[in-house]
Coordinates of C-alpha atoms in Angstrom, one line a residue:
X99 CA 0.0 0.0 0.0
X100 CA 1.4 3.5 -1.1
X101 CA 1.7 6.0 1.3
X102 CA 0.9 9.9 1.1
X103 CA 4.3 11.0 0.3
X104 CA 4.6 8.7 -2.9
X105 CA 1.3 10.1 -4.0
X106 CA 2.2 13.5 -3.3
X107 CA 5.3 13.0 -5.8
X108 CA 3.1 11.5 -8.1
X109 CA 1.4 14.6 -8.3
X110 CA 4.0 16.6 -8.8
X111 CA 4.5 15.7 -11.9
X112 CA 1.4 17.3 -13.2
X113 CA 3.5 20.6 -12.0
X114 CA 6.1 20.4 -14.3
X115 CA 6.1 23.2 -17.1
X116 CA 9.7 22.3 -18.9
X117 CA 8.2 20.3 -22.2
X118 CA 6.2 23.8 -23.1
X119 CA 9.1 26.1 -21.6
X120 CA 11.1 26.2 -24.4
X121 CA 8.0 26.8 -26.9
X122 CA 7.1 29.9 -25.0
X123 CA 10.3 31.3 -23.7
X124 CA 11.6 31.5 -27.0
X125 CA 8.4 33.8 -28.1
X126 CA 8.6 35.9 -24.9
X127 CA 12.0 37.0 -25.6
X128 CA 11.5 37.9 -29.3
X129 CA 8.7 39.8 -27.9
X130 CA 10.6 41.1 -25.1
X131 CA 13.4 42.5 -27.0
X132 CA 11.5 43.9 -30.2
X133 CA 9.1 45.8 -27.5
X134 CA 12.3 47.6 -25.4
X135 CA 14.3 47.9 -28.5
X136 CA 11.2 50.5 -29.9
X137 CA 10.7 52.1 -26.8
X138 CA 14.5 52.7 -26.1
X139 CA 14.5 55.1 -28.9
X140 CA 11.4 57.1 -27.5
X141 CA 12.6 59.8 -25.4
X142 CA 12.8 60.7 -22.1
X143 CA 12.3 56.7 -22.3
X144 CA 15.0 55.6 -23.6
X145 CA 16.9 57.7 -20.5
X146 CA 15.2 56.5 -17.9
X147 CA 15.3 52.9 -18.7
X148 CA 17.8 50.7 -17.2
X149 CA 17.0 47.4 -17.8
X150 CA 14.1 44.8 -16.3
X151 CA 13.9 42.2 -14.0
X152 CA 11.8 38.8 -14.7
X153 CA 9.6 38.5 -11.5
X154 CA 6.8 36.7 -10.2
X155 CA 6.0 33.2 -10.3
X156 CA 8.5 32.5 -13.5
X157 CA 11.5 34.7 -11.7
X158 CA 10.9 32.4 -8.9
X159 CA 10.6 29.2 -10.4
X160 CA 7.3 28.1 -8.8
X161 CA 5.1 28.2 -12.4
X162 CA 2.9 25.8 -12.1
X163 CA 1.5 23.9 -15.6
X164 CA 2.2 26.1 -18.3
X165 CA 4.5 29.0 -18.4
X166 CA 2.2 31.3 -20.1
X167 CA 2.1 34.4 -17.8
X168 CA 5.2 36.5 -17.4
X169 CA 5.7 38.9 -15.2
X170 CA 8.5 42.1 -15.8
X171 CA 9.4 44.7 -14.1
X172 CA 11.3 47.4 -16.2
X173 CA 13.4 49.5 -13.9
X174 CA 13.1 53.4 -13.9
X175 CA 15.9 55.7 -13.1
X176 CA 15.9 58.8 -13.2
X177 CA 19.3 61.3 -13.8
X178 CA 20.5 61.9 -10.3
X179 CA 18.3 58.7 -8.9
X180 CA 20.3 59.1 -5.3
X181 CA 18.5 62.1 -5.0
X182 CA 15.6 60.6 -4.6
X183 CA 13.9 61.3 -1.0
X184 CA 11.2 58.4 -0.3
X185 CA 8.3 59.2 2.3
X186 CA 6.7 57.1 4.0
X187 CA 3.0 56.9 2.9
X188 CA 1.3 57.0 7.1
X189 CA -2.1 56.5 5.3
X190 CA -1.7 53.2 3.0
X191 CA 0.6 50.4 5.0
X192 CA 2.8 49.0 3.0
X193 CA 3.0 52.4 0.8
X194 CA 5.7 55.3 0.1
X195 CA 5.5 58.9 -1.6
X196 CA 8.7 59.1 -4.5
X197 CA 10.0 63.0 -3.2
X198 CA 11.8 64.7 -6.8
X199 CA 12.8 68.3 -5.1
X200 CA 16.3 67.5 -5.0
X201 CA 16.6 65.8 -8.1
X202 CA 14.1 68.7 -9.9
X203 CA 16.4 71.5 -8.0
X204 CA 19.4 69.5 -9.6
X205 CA 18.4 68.9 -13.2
X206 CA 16.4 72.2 -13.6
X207 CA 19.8 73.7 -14.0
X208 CA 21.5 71.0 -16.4
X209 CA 20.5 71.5 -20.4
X210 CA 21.8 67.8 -21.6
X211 CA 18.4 67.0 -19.1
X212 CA 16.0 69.3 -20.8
X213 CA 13.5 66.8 -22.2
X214 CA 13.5 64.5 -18.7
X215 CA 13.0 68.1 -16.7
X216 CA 10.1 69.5 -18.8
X217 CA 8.4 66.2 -18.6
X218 CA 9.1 65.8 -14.8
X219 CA 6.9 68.9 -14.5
X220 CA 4.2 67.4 -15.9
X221 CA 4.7 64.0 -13.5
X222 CA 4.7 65.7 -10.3
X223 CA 2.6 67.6 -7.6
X224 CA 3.2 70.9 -6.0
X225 CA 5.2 68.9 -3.4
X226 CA 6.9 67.5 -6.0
X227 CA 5.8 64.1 -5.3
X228 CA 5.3 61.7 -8.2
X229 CA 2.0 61.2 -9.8
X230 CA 1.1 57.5 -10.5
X231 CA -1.4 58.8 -12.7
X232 CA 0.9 60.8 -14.8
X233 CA 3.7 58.2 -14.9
X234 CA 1.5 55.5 -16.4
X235 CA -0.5 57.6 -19.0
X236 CA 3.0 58.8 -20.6
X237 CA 4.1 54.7 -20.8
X238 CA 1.1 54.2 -21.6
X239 CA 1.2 56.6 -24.5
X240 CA 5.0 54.6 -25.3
X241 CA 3.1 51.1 -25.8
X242 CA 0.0 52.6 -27.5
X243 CA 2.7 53.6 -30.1
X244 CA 5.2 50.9 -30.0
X245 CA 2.2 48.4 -30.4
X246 CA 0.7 50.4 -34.0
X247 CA 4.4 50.7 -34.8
X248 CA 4.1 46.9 -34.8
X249 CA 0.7 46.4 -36.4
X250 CA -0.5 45.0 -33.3
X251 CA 1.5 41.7 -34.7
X252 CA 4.8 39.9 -34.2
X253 CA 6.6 37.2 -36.5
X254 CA 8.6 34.7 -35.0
X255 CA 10.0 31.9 -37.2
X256 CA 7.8 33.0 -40.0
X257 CA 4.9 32.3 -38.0
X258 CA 2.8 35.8 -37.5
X259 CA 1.3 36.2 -33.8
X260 CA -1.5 38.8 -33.1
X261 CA -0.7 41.4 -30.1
X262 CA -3.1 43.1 -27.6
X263 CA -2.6 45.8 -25.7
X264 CA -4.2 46.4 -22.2
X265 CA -3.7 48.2 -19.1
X266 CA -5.1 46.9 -15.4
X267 CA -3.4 47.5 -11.7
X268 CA 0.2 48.4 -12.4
X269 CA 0.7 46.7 -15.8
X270 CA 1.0 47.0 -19.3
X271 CA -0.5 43.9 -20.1
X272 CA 0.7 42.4 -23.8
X273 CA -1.6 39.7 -25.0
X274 CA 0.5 36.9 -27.6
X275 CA -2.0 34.4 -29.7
X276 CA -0.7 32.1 -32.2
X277 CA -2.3 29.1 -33.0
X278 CA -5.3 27.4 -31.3
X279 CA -3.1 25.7 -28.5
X280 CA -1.0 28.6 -28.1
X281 CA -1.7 32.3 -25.8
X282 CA 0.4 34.1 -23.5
X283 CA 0.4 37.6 -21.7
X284 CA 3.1 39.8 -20.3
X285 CA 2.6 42.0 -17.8
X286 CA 5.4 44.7 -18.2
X287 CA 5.4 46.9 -14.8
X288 CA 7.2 49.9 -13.9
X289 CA 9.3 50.0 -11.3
X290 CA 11.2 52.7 -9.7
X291 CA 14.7 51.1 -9.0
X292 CA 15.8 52.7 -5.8
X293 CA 18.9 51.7 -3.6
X294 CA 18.7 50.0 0.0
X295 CA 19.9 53.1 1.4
X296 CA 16.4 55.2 0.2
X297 CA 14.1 52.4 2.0
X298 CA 11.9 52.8 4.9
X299 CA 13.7 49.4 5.7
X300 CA 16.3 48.1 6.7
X301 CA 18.6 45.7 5.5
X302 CA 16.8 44.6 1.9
X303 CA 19.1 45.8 -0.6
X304 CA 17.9 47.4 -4.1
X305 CA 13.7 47.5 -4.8
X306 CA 11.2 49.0 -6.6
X307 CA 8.4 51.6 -5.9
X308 CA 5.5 50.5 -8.1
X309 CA 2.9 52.7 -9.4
X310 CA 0.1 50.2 -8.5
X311 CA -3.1 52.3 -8.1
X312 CA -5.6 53.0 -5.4
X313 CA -9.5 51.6 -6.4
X314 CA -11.4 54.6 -6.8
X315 CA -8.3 56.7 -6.0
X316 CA -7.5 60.7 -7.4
X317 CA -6.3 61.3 -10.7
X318 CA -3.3 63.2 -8.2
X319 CA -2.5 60.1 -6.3
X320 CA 1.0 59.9 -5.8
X321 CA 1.5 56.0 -3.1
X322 CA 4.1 54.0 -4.5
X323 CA 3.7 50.1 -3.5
X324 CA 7.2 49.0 -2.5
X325 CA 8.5 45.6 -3.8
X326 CA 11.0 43.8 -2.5
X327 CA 10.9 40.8 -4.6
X328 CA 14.8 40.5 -4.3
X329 CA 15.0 39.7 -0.8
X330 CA 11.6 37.7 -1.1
X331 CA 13.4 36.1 -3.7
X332 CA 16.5 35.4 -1.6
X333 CA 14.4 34.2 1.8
X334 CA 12.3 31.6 -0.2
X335 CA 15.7 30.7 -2.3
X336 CA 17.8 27.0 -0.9
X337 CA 15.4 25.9 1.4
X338 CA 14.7 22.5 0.6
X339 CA 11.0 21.4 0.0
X340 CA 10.0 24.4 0.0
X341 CA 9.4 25.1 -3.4
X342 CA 7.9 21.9 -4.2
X343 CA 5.2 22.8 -1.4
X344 CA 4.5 26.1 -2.5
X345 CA 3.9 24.7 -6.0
X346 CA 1.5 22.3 -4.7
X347 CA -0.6 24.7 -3.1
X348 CA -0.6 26.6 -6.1
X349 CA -2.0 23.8 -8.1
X350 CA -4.6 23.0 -5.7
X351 CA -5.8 26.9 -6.3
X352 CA -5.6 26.6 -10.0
X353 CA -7.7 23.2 -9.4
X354 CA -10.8 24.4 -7.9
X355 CA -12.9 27.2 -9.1
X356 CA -13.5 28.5 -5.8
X357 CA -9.5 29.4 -4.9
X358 CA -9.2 31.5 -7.7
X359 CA -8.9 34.5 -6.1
X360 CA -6.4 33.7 -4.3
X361 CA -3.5 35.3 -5.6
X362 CA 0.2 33.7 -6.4
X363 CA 1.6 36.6 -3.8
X364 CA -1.1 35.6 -1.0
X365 CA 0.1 32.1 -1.2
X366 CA 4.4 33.2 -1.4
X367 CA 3.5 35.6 1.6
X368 CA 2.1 32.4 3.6
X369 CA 5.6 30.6 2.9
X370 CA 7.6 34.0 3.9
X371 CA 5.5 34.3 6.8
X372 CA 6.6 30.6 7.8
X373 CA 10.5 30.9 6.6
X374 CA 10.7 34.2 9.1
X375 CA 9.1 31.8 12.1
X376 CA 11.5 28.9 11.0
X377 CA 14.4 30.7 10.7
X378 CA 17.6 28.4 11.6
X379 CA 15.7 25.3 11.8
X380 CA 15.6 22.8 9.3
X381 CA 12.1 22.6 9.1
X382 CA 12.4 22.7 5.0
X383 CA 14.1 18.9 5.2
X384 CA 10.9 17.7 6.2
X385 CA 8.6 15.6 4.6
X386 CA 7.2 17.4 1.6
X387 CA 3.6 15.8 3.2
X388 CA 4.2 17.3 6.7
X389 CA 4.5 20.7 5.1
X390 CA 1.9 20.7 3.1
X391 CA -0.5 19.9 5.8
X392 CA 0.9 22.4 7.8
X393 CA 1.0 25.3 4.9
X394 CA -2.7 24.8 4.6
X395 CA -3.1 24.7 8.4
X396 CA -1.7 28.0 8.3
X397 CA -3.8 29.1 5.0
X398 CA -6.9 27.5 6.6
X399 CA -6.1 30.0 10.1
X400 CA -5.7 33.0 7.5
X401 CA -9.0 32.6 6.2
X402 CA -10.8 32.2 9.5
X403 CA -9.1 35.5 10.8
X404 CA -9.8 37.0 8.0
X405 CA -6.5 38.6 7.5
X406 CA -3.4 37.8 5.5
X407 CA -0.6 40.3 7.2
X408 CA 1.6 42.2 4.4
X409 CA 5.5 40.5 5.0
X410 CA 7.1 44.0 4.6
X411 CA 4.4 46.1 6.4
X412 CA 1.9 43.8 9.1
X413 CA -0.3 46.7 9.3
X414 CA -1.1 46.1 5.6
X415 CA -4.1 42.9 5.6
X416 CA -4.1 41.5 2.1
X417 CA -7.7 40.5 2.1
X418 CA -8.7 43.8 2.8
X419 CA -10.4 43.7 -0.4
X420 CA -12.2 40.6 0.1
X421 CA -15.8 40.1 1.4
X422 CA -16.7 37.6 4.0
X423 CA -18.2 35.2 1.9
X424 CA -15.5 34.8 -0.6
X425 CA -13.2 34.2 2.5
X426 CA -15.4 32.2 4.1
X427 CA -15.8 30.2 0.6
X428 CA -12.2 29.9 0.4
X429 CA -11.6 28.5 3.8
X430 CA -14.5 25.5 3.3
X431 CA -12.4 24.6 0.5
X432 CA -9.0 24.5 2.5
X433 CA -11.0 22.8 5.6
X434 CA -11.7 20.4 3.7
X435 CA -9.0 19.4 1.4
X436 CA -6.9 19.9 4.9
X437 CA -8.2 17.2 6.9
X438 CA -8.1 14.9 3.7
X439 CA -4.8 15.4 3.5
X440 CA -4.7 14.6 7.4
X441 CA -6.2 11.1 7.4
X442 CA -4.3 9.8 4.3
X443 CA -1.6 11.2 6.8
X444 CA -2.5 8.5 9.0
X445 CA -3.7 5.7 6.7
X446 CA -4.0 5.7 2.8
X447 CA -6.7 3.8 2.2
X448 CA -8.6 3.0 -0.8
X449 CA -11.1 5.2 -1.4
X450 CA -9.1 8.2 0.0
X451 CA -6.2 7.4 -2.8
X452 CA -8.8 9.6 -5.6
X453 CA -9.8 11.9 -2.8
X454 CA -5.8 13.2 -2.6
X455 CA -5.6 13.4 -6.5
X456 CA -8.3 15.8 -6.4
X457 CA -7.2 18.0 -4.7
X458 CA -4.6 19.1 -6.4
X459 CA -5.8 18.1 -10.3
X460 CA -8.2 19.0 -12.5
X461 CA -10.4 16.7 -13.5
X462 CA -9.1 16.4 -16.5
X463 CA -5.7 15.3 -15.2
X464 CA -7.3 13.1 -12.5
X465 CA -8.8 10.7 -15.2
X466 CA -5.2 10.5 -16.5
X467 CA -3.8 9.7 -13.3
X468 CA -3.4 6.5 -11.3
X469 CA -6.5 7.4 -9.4
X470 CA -8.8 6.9 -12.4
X471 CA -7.4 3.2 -12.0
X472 CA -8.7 2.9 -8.1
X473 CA -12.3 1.3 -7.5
X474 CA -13.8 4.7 -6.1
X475 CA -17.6 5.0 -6.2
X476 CA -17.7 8.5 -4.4
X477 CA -15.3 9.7 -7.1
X478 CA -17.9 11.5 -9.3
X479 CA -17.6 11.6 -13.2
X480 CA -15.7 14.3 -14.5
X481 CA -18.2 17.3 -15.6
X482 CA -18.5 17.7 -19.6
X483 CA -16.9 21.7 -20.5
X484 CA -15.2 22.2 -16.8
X485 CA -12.2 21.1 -15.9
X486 CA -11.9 23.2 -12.5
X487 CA -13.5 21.4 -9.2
X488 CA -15.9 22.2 -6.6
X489 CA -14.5 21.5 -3.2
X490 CA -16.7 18.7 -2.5
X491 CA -13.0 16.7 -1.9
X492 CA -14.5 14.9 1.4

């Protein structure tokens, strides 16, 4: 009889994205390059851009199926960047204000920065505070132009790929659609690259201030979201089965209909949360099954509480936007799959084999999987057009 370590392997096979990573990568970075090759030579773009960053799930190697979302952050300096005076934002946790004075005072004076000066004017308050607003309509102008430069089209390999252009949050969201089996999108996000000695914080080397906005927020709104996806990056980095948990719990969202909201951060902040109370144990060399059931412990006790503390800033709760029945949705669904998980701890039996398939599979995937092959008669048929589960797991 197999245990629930062997089946949680198993499983994790249905994670792995390298036999379409090729395929897509090699798209993305055509599309990448011809995008920031035409935008380099609009100006004041072309000086204030030094370079991007692949982030997210794909920059931390926790994609789960296929890699078709990217996530880049193109960095943003300006002339005289050290200059740079950030505020903390006492309103919005988690939040800074991006102060120019010095480095307006500074370039007002200096003609070879005429064009970035006259359009700092334009980007900045009477405090001379940066205006998210103001930023993303001028990139947003850039893209607008870059993409009917393009013909809303890109060929790669003599195969022609339609483009489409859309902006939501913080990103410049590029759309790619080739044939029938193939789409991706690219979020490409500013980032203002500032140095560890311009943070609120200490100790987390070079980040970004990103222009995400405020729902409902004024045209004048000048709170920078500070990223720190470097250090994240660096505390989730070596650490055993960690990643090969984290994925897990991704697929299980990306299983069921009901977890879709919640987000690829939510879930990495979880694991952050747990890496900062583990700290110089070895927790990670356990059992990928012990920390699984543990992870959605602590998922299952965020949900409840109905709060999801920001890592960088506690003050900030990350299901602020979230009413109580979507929470209350969400945790059912991690209840349940939770105390699954806890008796095929114990004992694997028979009918519980399917049961631990489906919760992190599609149905889909569990008909191809060894559970399709176990005599189950509460496993119910897979529904024709919907490949996403319920949560009835139990």
């Amino acid at each position: 009889m197999r245990n629930l370590e062997e089946v949680l392997h198993d499983i994790n096979k249905y994670i792995n994205i390298d036999k379409d990573r090729e395929k897509y990568a090699f798209n993305f970075v055509i599309l990448r390059d011809t995008i920031f090759n035409k935008l380099r030579k609009r100006e004041p773009f072309g000086s204030i851009f030094k370079g991007f960053q692949l982030g997210g799930s794909y920059g931390d190697n926790l994609k789960v199926t296929k890699p078709n979302e990217y996530d880049l952050v193109f960095h943003i300096r300006f002339p005289d960047n050290n200059l740079i005076s950030v505020r903390k934002d006492n309103d919005l946790p988690g939040n800074v204000h991006i102060d120019l004075t010095k480095v307006m005072e500074k370039l007002r004076k200096e003609k070879q920065n005429e064009v970035i000066y006259k359009h700092l004017l334009r980007w900045v308050n009477e405090k001379n505070y940066l205006i998210i607003n103001k930023l993303q309509s001028y990139f947003f102008s850039c893209f607008t132009k870059v993409m009917q430069e393009l013909n809303y089209r890109i060929t790669v390999n003599n195969e022609v790929f339609t483009l489409r252009y859309t902006r939501a949050g913080p990103a410049h969201t590029v759309e790619v659609t080739g044939d029938i089996d193939f789409k991706y999108s690219v979020d490409f996000v500013p980032g203002i690259l500032l140095e560890e000695k311009q943070s609120i914080l200490p100790g987390v080397g070079q980040w970004e201030a990103i222009p995400k906005p405020l729902f409902l927020a004024p045209k004048d709104y000048t709170s920078f979201r500070a990223s720190y996806y470097r250090e994240e990056h660096k505390l989730i980095g070596n650490k055993h089965n960690l990643k090969n948990a984290l994925r897990m719990l991704k697929k299980f969202r990306d299983a069921h209909q009901n977890m879709l909201k919640m987000k690829s951060y939510f879930i990495k902040t979880l694991f952050l949360w747990k890496v900062k109370k583990e700290n110089y144990t070895n927790y990670w060399r356990n059992s990928l099954s012990l920390i699984i059931i543990d992870m959605f412990k602590d998922m299952e006790n965020s949900f409840n509480q109905r709060n999801l503390p920001f890592f960088w800033d506690s003050r900030l709760n990350l299901y602020e936007a979230y009413s109580s029945n979507v929470l209350t949705e969400m945790f059912k669904c991690v209840q349940s799959a939770r105390e699954t998980l806890e008796k095929a701890n114990v004992e694997l039996t028979i009918p519980l084999e399917p049961r631990v398939y489906r919760i992190f599979l599609t149905m889909a995937e569990v008909q191809q999987s060894p559970a399709n092959n176990v005599t189950n008669n509460n496993l119910s048929p897979i529904p024709e057009n919907n490949e996403l589960q319920s949560c009835s797991i139990l």
